GROMACS .gro file of C-alpha atoms in nm:
model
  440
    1UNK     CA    1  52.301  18.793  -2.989
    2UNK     CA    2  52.056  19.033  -3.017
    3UNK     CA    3  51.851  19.236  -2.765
    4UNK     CA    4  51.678  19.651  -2.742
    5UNK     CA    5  51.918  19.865  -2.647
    6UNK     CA    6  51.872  20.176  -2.477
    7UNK     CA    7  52.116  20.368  -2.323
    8UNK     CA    8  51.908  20.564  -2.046
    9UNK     CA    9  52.083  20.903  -1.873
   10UNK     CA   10  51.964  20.842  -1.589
   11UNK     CA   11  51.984  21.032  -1.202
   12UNK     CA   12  52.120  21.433  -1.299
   13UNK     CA   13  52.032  21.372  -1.678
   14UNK     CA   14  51.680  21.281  -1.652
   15UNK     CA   15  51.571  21.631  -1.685
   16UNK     CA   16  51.236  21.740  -1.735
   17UNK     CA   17  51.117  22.113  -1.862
   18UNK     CA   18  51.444  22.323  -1.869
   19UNK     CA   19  51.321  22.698  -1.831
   20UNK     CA   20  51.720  22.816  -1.687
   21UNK     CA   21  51.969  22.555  -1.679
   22UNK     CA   22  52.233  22.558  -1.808
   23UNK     CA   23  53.327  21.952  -2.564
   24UNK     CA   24  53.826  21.842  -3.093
   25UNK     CA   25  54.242  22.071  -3.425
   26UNK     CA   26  54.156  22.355  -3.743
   27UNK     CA   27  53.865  22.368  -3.947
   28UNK     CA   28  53.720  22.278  -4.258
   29UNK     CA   29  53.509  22.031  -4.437
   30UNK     CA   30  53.546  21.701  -4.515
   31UNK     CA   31  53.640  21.539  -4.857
   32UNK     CA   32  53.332  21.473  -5.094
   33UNK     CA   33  53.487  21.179  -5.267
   34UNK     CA   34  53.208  21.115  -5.517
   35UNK     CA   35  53.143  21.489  -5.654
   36UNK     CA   36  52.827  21.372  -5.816
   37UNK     CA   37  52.684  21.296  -5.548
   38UNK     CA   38  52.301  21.421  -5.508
   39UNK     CA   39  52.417  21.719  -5.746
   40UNK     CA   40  52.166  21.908  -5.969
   41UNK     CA   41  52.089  22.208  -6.079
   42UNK     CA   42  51.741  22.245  -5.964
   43UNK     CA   43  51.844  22.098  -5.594
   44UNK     CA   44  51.818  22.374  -5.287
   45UNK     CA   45  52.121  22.412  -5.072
   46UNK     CA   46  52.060  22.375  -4.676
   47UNK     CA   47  52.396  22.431  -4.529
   48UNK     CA   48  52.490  22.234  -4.244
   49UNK     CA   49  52.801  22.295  -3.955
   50UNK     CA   50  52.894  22.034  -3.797
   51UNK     CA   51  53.162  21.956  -3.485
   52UNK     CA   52  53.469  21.794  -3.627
   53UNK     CA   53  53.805  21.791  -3.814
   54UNK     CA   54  53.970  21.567  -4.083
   55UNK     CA   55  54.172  21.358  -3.776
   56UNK     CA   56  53.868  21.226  -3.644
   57UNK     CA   57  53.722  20.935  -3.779
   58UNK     CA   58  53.358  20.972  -3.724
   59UNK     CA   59  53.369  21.226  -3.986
   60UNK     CA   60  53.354  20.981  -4.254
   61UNK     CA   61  53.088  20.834  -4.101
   62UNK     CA   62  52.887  21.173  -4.065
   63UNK     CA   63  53.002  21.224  -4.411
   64UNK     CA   64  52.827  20.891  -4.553
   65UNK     CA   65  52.537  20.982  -4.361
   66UNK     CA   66  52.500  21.314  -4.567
   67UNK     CA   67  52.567  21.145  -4.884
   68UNK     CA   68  52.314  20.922  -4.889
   69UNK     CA   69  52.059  21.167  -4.823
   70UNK     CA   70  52.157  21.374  -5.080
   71UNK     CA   71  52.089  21.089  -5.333
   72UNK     CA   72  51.747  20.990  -5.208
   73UNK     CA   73  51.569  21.283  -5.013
   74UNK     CA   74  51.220  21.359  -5.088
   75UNK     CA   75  51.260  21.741  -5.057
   76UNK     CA   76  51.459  21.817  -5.372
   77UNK     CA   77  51.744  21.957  -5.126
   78UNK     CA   78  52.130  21.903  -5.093
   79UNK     CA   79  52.299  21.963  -4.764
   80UNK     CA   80  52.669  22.061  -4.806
   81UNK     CA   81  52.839  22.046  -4.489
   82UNK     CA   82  53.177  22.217  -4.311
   83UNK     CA   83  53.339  22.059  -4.064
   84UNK     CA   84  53.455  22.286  -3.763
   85UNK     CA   85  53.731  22.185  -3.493
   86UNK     CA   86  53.607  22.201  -3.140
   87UNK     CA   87  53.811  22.470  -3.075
   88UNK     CA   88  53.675  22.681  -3.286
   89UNK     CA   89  53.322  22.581  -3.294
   90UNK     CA   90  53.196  22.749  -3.040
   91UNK     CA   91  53.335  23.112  -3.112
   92UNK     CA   92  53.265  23.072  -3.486
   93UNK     CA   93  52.894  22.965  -3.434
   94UNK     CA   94  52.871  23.278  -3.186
   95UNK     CA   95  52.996  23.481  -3.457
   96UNK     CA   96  52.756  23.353  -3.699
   97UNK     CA   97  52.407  23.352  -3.544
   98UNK     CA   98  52.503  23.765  -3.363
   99UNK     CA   99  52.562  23.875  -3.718
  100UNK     CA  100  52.217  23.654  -3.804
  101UNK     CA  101  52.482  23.462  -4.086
  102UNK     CA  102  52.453  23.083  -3.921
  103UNK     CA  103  52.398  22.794  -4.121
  104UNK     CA  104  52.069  22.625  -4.161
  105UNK     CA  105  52.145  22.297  -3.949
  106UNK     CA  106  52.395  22.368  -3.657
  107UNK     CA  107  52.583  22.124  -3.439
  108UNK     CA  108  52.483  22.206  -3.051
  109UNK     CA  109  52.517  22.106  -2.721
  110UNK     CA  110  52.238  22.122  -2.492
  111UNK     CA  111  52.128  22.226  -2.165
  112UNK     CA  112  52.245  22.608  -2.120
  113UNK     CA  113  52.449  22.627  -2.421
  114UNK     CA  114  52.151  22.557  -2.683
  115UNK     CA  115  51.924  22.790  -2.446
  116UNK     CA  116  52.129  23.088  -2.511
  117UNK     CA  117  52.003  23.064  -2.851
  118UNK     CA  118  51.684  22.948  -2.829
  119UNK     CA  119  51.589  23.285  -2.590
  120UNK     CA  120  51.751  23.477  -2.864
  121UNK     CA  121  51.499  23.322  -3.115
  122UNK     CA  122  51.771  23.173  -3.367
  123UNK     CA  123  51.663  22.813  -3.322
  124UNK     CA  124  51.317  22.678  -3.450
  125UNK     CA  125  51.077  22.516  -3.235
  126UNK     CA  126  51.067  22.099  -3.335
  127UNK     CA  127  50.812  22.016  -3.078
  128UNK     CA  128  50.499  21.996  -3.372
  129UNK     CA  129  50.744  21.784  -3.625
  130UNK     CA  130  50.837  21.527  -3.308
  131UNK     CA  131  50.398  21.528  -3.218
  132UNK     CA  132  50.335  21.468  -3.578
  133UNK     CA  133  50.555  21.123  -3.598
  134UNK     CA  134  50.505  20.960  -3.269
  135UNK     CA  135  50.700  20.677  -3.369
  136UNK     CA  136  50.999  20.902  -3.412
  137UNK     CA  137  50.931  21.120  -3.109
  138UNK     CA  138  50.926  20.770  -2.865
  139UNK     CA  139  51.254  20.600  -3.043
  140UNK     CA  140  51.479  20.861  -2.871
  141UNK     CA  141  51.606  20.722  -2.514
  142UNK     CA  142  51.462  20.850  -2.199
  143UNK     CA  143  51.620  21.187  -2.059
  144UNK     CA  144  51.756  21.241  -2.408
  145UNK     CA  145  51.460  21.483  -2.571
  146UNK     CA  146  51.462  21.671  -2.227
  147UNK     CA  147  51.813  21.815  -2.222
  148UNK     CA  148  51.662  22.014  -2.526
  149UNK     CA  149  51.335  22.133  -2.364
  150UNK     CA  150  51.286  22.464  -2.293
  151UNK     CA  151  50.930  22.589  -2.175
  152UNK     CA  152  50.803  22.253  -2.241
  153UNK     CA  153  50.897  22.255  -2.625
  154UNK     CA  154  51.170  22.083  -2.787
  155UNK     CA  155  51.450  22.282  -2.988
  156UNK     CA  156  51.692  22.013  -3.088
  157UNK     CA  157  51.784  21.669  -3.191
  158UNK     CA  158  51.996  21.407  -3.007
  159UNK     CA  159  52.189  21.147  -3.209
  160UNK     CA  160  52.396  21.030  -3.009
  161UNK     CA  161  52.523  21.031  -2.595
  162UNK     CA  162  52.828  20.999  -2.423
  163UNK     CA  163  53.028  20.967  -2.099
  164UNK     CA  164  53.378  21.080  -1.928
  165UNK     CA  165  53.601  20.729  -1.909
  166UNK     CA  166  53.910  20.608  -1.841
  167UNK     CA  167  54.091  20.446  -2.150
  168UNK     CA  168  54.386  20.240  -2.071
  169UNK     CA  169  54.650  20.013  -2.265
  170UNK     CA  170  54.594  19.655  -2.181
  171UNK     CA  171  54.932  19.546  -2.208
  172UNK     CA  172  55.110  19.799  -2.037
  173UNK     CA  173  54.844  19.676  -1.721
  174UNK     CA  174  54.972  19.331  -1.798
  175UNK     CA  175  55.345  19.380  -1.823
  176UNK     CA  176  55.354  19.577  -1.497
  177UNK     CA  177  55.100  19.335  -1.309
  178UNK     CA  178  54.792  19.581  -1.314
  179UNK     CA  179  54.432  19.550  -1.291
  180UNK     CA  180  54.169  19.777  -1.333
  181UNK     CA  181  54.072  19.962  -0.996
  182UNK     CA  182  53.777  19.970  -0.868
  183UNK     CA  183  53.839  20.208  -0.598
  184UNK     CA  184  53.978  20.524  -0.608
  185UNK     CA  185  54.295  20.411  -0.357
  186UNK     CA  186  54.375  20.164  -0.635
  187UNK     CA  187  54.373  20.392  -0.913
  188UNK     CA  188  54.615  20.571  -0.690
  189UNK     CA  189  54.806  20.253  -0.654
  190UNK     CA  190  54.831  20.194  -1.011
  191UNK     CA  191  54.944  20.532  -1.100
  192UNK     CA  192  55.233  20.503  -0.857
  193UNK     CA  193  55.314  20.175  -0.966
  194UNK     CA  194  55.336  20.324  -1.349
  195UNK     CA  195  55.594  20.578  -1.200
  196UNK     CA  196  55.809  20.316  -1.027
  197UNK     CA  197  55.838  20.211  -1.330
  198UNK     CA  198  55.873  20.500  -1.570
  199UNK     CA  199  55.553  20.515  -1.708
  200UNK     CA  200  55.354  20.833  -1.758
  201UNK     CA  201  55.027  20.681  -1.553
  202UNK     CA  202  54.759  20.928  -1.772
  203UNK     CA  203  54.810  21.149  -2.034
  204UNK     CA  204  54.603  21.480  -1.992
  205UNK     CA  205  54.578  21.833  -2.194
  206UNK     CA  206  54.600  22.152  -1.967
  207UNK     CA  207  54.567  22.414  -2.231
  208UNK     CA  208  54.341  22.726  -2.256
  209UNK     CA  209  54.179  22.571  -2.576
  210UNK     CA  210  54.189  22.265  -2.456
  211UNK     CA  211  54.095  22.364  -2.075
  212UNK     CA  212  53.757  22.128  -2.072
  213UNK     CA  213  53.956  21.829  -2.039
  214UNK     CA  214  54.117  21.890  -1.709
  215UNK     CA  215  53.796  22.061  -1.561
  216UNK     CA  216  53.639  21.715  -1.661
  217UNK     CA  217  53.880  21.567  -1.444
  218UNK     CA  218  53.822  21.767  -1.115
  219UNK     CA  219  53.462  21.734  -1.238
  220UNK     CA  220  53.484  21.330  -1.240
  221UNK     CA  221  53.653  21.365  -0.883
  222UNK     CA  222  53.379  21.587  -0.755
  223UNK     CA  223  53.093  21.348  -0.837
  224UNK     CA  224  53.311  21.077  -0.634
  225UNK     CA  225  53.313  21.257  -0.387
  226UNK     CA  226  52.932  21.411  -0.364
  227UNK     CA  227  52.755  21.257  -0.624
  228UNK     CA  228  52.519  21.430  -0.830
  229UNK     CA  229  52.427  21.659  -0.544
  230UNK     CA  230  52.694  21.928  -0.586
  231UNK     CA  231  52.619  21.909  -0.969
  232UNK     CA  232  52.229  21.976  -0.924
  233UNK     CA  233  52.312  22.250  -0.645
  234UNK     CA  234  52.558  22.443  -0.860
  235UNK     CA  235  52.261  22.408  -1.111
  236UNK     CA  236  51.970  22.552  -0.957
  237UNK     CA  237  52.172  22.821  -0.738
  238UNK     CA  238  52.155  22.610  -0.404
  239UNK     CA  239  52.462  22.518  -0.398
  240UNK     CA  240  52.843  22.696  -0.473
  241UNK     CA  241  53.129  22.654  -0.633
  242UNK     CA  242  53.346  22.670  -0.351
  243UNK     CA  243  53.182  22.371  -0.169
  244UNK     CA  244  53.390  22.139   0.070
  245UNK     CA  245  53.302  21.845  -0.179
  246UNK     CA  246  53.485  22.095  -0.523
  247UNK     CA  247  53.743  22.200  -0.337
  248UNK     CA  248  53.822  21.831  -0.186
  249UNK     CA  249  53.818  21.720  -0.539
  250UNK     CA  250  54.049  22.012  -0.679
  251UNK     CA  251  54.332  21.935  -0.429
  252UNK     CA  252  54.303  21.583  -0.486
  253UNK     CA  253  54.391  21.671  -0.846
  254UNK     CA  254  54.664  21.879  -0.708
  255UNK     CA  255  54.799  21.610  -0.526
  256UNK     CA  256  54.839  21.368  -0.827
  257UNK     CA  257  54.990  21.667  -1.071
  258UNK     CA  258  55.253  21.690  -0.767
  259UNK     CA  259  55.330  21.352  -0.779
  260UNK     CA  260  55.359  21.337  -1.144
  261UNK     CA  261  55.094  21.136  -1.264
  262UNK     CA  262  55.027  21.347  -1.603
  263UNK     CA  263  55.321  21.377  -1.848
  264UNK     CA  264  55.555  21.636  -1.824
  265UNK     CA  265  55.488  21.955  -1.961
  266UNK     CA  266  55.114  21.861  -1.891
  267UNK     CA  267  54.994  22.228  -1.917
  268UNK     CA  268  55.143  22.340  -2.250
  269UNK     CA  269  54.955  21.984  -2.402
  270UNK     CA  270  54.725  22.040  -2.632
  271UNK     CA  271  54.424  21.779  -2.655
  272UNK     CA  272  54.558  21.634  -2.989
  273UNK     CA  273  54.918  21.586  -2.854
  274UNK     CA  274  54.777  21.406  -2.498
  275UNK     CA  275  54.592  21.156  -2.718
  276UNK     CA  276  54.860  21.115  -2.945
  277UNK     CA  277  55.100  21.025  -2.623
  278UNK     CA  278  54.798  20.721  -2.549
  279UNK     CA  279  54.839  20.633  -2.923
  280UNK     CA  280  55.137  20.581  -2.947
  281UNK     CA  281  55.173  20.357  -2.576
  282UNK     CA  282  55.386  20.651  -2.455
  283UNK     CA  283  55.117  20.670  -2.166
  284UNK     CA  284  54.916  20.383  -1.973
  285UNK     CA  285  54.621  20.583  -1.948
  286UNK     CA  286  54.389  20.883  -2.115
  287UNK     CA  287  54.068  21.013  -1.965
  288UNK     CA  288  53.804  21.112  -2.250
  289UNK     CA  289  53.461  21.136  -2.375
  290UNK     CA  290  53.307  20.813  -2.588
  291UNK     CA  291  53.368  20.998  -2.859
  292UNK     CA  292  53.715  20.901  -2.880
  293UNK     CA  293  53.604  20.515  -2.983
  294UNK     CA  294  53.644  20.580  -3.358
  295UNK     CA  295  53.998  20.700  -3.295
  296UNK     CA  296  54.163  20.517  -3.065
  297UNK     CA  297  53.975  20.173  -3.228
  298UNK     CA  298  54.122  20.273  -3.565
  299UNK     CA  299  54.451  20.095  -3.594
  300UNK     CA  300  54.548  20.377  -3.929
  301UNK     CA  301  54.539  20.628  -3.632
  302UNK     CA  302  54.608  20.467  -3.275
  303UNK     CA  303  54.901  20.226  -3.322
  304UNK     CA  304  54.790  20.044  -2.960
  305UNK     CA  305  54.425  20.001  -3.068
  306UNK     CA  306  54.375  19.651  -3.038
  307UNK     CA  307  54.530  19.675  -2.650
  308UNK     CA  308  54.280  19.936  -2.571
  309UNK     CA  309  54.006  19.948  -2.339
  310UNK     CA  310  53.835  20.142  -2.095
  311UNK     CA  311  53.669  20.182  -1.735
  312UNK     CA  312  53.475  20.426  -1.543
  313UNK     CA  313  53.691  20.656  -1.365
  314UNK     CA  314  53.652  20.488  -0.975
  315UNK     CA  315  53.497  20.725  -0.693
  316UNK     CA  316  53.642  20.889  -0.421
  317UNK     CA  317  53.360  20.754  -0.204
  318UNK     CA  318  53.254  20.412  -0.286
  319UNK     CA  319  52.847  20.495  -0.198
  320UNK     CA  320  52.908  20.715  -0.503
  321UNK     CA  321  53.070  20.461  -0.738
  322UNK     CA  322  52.925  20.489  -1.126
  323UNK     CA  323  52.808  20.831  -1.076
  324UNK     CA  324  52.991  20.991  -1.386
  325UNK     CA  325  52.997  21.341  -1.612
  326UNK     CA  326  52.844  21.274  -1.914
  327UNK     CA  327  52.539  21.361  -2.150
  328UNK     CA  328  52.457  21.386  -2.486
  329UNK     CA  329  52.705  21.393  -2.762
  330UNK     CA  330  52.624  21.501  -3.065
  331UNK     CA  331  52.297  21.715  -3.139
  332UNK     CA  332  52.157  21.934  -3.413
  333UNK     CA  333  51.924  22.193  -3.392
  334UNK     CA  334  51.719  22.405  -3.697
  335UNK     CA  335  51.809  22.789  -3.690
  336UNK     CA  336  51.590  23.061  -3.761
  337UNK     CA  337  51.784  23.102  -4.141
  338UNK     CA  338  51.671  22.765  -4.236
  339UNK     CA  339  51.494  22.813  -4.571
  340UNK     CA  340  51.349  22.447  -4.557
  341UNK     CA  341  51.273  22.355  -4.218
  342UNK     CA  342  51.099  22.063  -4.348
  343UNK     CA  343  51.367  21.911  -4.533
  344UNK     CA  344  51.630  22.011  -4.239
  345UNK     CA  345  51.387  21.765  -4.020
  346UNK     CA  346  51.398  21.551  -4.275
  347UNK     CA  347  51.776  21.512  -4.261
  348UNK     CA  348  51.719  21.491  -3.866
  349UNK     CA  349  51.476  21.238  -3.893
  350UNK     CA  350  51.734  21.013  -4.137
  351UNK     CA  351  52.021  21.082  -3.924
  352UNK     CA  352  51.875  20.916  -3.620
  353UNK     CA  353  51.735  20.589  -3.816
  354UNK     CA  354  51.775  20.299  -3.680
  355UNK     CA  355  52.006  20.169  -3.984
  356UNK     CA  356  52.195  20.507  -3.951
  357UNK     CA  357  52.234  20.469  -3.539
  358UNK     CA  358  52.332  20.127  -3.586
  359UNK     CA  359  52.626  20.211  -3.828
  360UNK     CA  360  52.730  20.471  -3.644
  361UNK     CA  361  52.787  20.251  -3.353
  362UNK     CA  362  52.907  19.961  -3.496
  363UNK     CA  363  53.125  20.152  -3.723
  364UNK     CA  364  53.232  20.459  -3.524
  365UNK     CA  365  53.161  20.413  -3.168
  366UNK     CA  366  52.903  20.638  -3.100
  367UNK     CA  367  52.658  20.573  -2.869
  368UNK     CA  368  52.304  20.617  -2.988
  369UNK     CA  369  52.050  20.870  -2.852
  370UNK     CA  370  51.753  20.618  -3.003
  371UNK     CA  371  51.682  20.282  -2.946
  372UNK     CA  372  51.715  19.991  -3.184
  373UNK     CA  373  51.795  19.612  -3.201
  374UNK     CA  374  52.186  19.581  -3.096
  375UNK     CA  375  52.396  19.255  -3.322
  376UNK     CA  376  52.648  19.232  -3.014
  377UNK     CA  377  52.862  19.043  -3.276
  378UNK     CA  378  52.919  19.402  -3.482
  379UNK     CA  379  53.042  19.590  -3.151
  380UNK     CA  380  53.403  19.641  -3.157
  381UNK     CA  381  53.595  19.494  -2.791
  382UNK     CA  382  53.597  19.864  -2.689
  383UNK     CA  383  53.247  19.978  -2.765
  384UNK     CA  384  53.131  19.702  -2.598
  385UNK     CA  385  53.291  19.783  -2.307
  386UNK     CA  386  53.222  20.141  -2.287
  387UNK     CA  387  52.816  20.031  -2.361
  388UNK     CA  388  52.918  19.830  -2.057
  389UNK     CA  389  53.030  20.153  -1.855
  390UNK     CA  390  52.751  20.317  -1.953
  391UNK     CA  391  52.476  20.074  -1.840
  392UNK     CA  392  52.627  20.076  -1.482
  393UNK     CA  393  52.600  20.416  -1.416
  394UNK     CA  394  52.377  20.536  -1.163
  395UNK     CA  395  52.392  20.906  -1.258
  396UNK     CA  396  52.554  21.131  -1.535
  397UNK     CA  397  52.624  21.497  -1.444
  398UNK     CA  398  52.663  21.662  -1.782
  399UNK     CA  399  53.013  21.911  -1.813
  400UNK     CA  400  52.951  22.245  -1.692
  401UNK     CA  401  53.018  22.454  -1.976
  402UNK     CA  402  52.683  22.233  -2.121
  403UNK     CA  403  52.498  22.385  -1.806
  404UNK     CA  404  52.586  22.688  -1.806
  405UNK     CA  405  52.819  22.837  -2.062
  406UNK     CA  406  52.980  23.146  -1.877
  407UNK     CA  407  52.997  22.993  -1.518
  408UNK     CA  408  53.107  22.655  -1.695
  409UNK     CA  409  53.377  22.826  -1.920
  410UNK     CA  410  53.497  23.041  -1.621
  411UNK     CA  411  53.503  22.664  -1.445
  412UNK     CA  412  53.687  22.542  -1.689
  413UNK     CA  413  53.980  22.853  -1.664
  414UNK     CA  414  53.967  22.839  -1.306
  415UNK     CA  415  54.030  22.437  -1.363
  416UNK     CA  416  54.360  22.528  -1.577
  417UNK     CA  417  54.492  22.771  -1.304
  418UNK     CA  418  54.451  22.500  -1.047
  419UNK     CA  419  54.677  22.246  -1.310
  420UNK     CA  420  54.923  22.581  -1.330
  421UNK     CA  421  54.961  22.538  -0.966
  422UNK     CA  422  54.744  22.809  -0.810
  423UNK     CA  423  54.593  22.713  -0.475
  424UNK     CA  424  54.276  22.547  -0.503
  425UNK     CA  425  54.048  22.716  -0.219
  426UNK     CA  426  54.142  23.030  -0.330
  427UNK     CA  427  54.066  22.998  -0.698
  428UNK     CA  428  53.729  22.817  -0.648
  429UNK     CA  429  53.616  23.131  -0.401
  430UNK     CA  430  53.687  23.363  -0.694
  431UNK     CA  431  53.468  23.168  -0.906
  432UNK     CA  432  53.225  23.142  -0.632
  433UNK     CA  433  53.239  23.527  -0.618
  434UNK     CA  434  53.234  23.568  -1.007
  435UNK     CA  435  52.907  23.336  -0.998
  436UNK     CA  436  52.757  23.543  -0.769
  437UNK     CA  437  52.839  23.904  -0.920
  438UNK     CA  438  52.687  23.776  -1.218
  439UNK     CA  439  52.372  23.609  -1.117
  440UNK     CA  440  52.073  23.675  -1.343
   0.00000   0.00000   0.00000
């Protein structure tokens, strides 16, 4: 079957002109395996950074991408890309464009994060290459362009979006009786059922490199519990960290780390080693981004794949059921270095093809920024399932640290101090307190 599909961020994520808004193991680039490929003596060089290491499997498919542009561009240029773990993305990139050294194609997340840069005037202004190709401009999906609007001009380059869900292992649920909740009572129910029974319920990483995960957690149980309307108050000022609504949601987390729903030893887990535990069935459930399809569908990698699924994490408050962190997923913005801007928007222009966002979700999982004719018949069991999450949601409340990054990295500490067992009211009034020392 075939139909249009257009994955719309919808509610918090259909943002308009942003003017003041505000998440994978060691670096390095990925394998060339043809070493002929696009290579010539007379080519120009754009380099490219990109988010990603060897153990994820989207690289390949990133890689391909870059290959086959290479061999047929127009603009007599070859784009040699490295491959940077999310751990170390964000401090090397910082690095890079404050000593003016960054690459000419960068990897970036939007809202806040992308703004810091665009105010500092390292990121070129795409708004006359997207009014030149209309076409192009209206194949992106609606609220995508706008996370990357500042001042009414667009600075970057959605290819793909995702959302916070709940994987699970389909035949753990089935030996031990389960279904998936739909209420956040049952989901409470299934996890002690899992522990009657010996099961770690969810396997989570509590790190300080790794300390996004477990704020997206709180996060998740914050929109269940207010919706999108503590998001968009922390957002424009109105509203504070310390509200009833965060601090409900942070000692509801509290509550299930006491009872022992994560795995032991929750807070010295990396990200790498909590997936692994889903992997390899030693845990019923792991709560992740989208981007995890291409790993955990990939039985060289994820010895349960073909038992895996997913669902959106149930709310709190049923009124506020499908409302969900989430945003974009993988951009890429020009910077200021770029000695070819027109064949860098070029590349952009290939990337997000409809051929290109088709493989990319039939292939790797990731869900496409554009919109193009879906085959239902080429979606893997999972990414149809998490398209299906995705099309339910009412709202998506993109992670903090993509709002704002100082507030949402000091979110995303406070976040790990609550996992470490430090009392939730008092930690989120510190952050309140730090927000409001260091208001603009």
């Amino acid at each position: 079957m075939r139909k249009k599909l257009a994955l719309f961020l919808m509610g918090t994520m259909c943002l308009t002109m942003l003017t003041g808004c505000g998440g994978k193991g060691g670096s390095g680039s990925a394998e060339n395996t043809d070493k002929e490929i696009g290579k010539s003596e007379d080519k120009e060089i754009l380099s490219m950074m990109l988010n990603g290491s060897a153990s994820d499997a989207y690289v390949e498919g990133y890689q391909k991408i870059i290959d086959e542009f290479n061999k047929t561009n127009e603009f007599g240029v070859m784009i040699e890309p490295e491959f940077v773990s999310n751990s170390d993305y964000k401090t090397k990139l910082t690095t890079m464009m404050a000593s003016d050294s960054a690459p000419d194609i960068i990897f970036t997340w939007e809202l806040g994060y992308l703004e810091n840069f665009v105010n500092g005037d390292k990121i070129v202004n795409l708004q006359e290459y997207l009014d030149a190709d209309p076409e192009w401009k209206e194949s992106f999906n609606s609220g995508t362009l706008e996370q990357e609007t500042y001042d009414g001009d667009v600075y970057g380059i959605p290819t793909a979006q995702c959302m916070a869900v709940m994987y699970y292992n389909k035949a753990i649920f089935e030996e031990n009786g389960l279904s998936v909740p739909t209420s956040y009572e049952e989901y409470r129910k299934v996890c002690d059922i899992l522990l009657e029974n010996d099961i770690t319920p969810v396997a989570l990483a509590s790190t300080a490199d790794d300390a996004w995960l477990v704020s997206q957690y709180i996060q998740q149980l914050s929109d269940g519990i207010a919706g999108n309307t503590l998001f968009e108050g922390i957002k424009d000022g109105s509203g504070k960290w310390n509200d009833e609504a965060m601090v409900q949601a942070a000692e509801l987390f509290r509550e299930e780390v006491e009872r022992g729903y994560f795995e032991e030893g929750f807070t010295g887990v990396s990200g790498s080693e909590a997936e692994a535990l889903f992997q390899t069935g030693q845990a019923a459930m792991y709560f992740n981004g989208t981007w995890e399809i291409s790993n955990l569908d990939n039985t060289a990698v994820c010895q349960v794949a073909e038992d895996v699924s997913c669902f959106a994490m149930p709310a709190v408050k049923e009124e506020y059921t499908n409302v969900s962190v989430g945003s974009l997923d993988n951009s890429f913005a020009v910077t200021k270095n770029c000695k070819n801007v027109e064949a860098a928007v070029g590349l952009l222009k290939y990337w997000t093809n409809a051929e290109n966002a088709a493989t990319l979700l039939y292939d790797y999982g990731r869900m496409p920024a554009t919109k193009f004719e879906l085959d239902e018949s080429k979606l893997s069991a999972l990414s149809s399932e998490a398209i299906k999450c995705f099309n339910e949601q009412k709202a998506l409340t993109p992670w903090f640290d993509r709002m704002n990054t100082d507030l949402g990295n000091e979110f995303n500490n406070s976040s790990v101090a609550i996992a470490n067992g430090d009392e939730p009211q008092s930690i989120l009034d510190k952050l309140q307190q730090y927000a409001e020392d260091n208001q603009k």
